[in-house]
Tab-separated table of C-alpha atoms in Angstrom:
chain	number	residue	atom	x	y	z
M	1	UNK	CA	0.000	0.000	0.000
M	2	UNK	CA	1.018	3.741	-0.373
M	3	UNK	CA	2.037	5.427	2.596
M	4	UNK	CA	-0.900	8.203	1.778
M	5	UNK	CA	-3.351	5.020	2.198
M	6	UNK	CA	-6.506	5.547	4.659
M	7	UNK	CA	-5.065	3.453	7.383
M	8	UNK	CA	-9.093	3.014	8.223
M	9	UNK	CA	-10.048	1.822	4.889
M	10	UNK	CA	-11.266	-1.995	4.984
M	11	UNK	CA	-10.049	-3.279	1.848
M	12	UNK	CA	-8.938	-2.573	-1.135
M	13	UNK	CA	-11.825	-1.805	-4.083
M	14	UNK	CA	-11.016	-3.782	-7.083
M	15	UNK	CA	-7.651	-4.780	-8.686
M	16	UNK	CA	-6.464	-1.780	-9.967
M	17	UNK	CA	-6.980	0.307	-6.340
M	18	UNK	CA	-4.072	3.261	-6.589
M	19	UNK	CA	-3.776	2.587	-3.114
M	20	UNK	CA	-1.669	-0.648	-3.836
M	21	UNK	CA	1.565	-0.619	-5.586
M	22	UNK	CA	3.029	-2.646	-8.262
M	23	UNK	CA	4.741	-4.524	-6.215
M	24	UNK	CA	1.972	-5.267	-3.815
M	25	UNK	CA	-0.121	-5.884	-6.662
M	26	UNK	CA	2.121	-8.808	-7.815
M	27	UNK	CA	2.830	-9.952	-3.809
M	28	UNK	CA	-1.388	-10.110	-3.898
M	29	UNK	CA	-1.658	-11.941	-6.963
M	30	UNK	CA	1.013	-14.666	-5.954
M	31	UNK	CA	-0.206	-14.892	-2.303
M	32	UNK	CA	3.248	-13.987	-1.377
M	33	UNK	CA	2.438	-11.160	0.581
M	34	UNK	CA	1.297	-14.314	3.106
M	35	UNK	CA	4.604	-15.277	3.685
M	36	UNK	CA	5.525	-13.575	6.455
M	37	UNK	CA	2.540	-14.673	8.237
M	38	UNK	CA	4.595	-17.926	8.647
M	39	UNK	CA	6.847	-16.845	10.924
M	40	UNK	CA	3.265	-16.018	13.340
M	41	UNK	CA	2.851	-19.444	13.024
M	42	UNK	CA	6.350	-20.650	13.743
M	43	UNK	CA	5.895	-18.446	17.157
M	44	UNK	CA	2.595	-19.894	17.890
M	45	UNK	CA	0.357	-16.107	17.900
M	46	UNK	CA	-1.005	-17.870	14.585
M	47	UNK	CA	-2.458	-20.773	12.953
M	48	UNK	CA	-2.119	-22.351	9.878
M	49	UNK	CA	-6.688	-22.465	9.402
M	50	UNK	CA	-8.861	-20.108	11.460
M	51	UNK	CA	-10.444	-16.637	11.396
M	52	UNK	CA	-8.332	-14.079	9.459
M	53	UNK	CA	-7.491	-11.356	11.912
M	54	UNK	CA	-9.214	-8.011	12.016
M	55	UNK	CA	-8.567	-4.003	12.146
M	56	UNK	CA	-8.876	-3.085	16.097
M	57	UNK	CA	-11.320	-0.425	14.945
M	58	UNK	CA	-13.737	-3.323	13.504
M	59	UNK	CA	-13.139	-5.486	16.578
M	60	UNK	CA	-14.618	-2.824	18.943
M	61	UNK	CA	-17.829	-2.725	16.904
M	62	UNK	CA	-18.225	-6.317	17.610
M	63	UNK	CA	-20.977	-7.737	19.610
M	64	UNK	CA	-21.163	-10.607	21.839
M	65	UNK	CA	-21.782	-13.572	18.605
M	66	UNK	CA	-18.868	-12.027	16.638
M	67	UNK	CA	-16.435	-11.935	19.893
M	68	UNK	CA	-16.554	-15.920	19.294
M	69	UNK	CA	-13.835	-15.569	16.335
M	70	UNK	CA	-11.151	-13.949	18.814
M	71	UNK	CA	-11.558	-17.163	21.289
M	72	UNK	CA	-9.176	-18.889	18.190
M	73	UNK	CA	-5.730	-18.608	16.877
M	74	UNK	CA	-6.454	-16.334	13.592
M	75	UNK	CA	-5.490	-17.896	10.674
M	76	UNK	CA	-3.513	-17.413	7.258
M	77	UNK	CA	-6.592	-19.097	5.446
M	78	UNK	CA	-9.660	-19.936	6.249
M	79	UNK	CA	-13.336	-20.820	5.193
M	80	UNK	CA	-14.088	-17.020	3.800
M	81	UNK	CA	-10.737	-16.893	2.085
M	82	UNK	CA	-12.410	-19.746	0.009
M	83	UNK	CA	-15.910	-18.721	-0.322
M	84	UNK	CA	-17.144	-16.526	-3.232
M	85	UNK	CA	-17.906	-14.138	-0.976
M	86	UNK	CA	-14.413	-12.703	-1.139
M	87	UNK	CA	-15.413	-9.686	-2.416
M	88	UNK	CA	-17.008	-8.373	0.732
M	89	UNK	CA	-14.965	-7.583	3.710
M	90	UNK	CA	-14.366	-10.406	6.023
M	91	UNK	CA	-16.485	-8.364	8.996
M	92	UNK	CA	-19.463	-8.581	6.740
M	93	UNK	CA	-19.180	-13.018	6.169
M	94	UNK	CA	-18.628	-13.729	9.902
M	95	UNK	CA	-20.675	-16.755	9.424
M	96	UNK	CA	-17.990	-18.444	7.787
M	97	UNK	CA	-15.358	-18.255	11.069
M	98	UNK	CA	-18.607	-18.984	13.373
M	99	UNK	CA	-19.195	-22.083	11.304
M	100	UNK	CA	-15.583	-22.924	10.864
M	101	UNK	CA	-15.271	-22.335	15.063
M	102	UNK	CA	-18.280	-24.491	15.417
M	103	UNK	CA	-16.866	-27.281	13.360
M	104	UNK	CA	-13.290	-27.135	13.816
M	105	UNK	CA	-11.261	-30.135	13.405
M	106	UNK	CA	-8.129	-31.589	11.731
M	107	UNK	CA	-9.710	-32.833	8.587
M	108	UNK	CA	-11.473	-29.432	7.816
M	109	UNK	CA	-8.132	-28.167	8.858
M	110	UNK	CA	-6.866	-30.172	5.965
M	111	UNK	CA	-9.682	-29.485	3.302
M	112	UNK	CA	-9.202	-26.170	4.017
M	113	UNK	CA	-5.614	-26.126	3.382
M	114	UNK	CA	-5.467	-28.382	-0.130
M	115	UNK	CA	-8.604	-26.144	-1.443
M	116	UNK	CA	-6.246	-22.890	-0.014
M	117	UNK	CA	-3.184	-24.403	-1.952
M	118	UNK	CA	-5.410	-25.152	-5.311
M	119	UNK	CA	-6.366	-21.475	-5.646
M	120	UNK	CA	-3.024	-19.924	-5.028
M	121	UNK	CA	-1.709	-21.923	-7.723
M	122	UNK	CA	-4.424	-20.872	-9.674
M	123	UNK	CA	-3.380	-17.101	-9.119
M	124	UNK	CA	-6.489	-16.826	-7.428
């Protein structure tokens, strides 16, 4: 992102948002702007699968059913990260952590991550 981005801005618009570089544009589009995220993992403040993490300024808008997604590790992928729902922010398809929280277990866990690994070879 530019340094003149709104820092309160939920997500980028479409593709071609000014607010994201050409570089960021290509980390996006190969999922390697994820990377990093492994080294959460590696120190155990992530997971692998669960809820993607949220901007503090969402979180406080929460109400009691939504506070149910920050009793989990957040996650590099997850259920909405899959979903064709992408194109709304994650705050507005909270059913998809509440479901995956509901039903969590090591062979969604797995599902989640082959369908995760399909699309980012896909360029998705």
């Amino acid at each position: 992102m530019t340094t003149e981005s709104n820092p309160y801005a939920v997500n980028p618009t479409d593709q071609n948002d000014a607010r994201v570089t050409r570089v960021g544009r290509f980390l996006r589009k190969t999922s390697l702007d994820e990377l990093p995220q492994l080294f959460n993992v590696l120190k155990g403040h992530m997971s692998f699968v669960g809820p993607r993490q949220e901007m503090p300024f969402i979180v406080d808008s929460y109400n009691e059913i939504h506070r149910e997604r920050l009793k989990v590790l957040p996650g590099i992928t997850g259920l909405w990260q899959l979903s064709g729902d992408r194109k709304n922010a994650i705050h507005e398809n909270m059913d998809y952590d509440l479901f995956y929280i509901r039903n969590m277990s090591f062979s969604l866990d797995i599902a989640i991550l082959i369908e995760t690994l399909i699309f980012a070879f896909r360029g998705i």
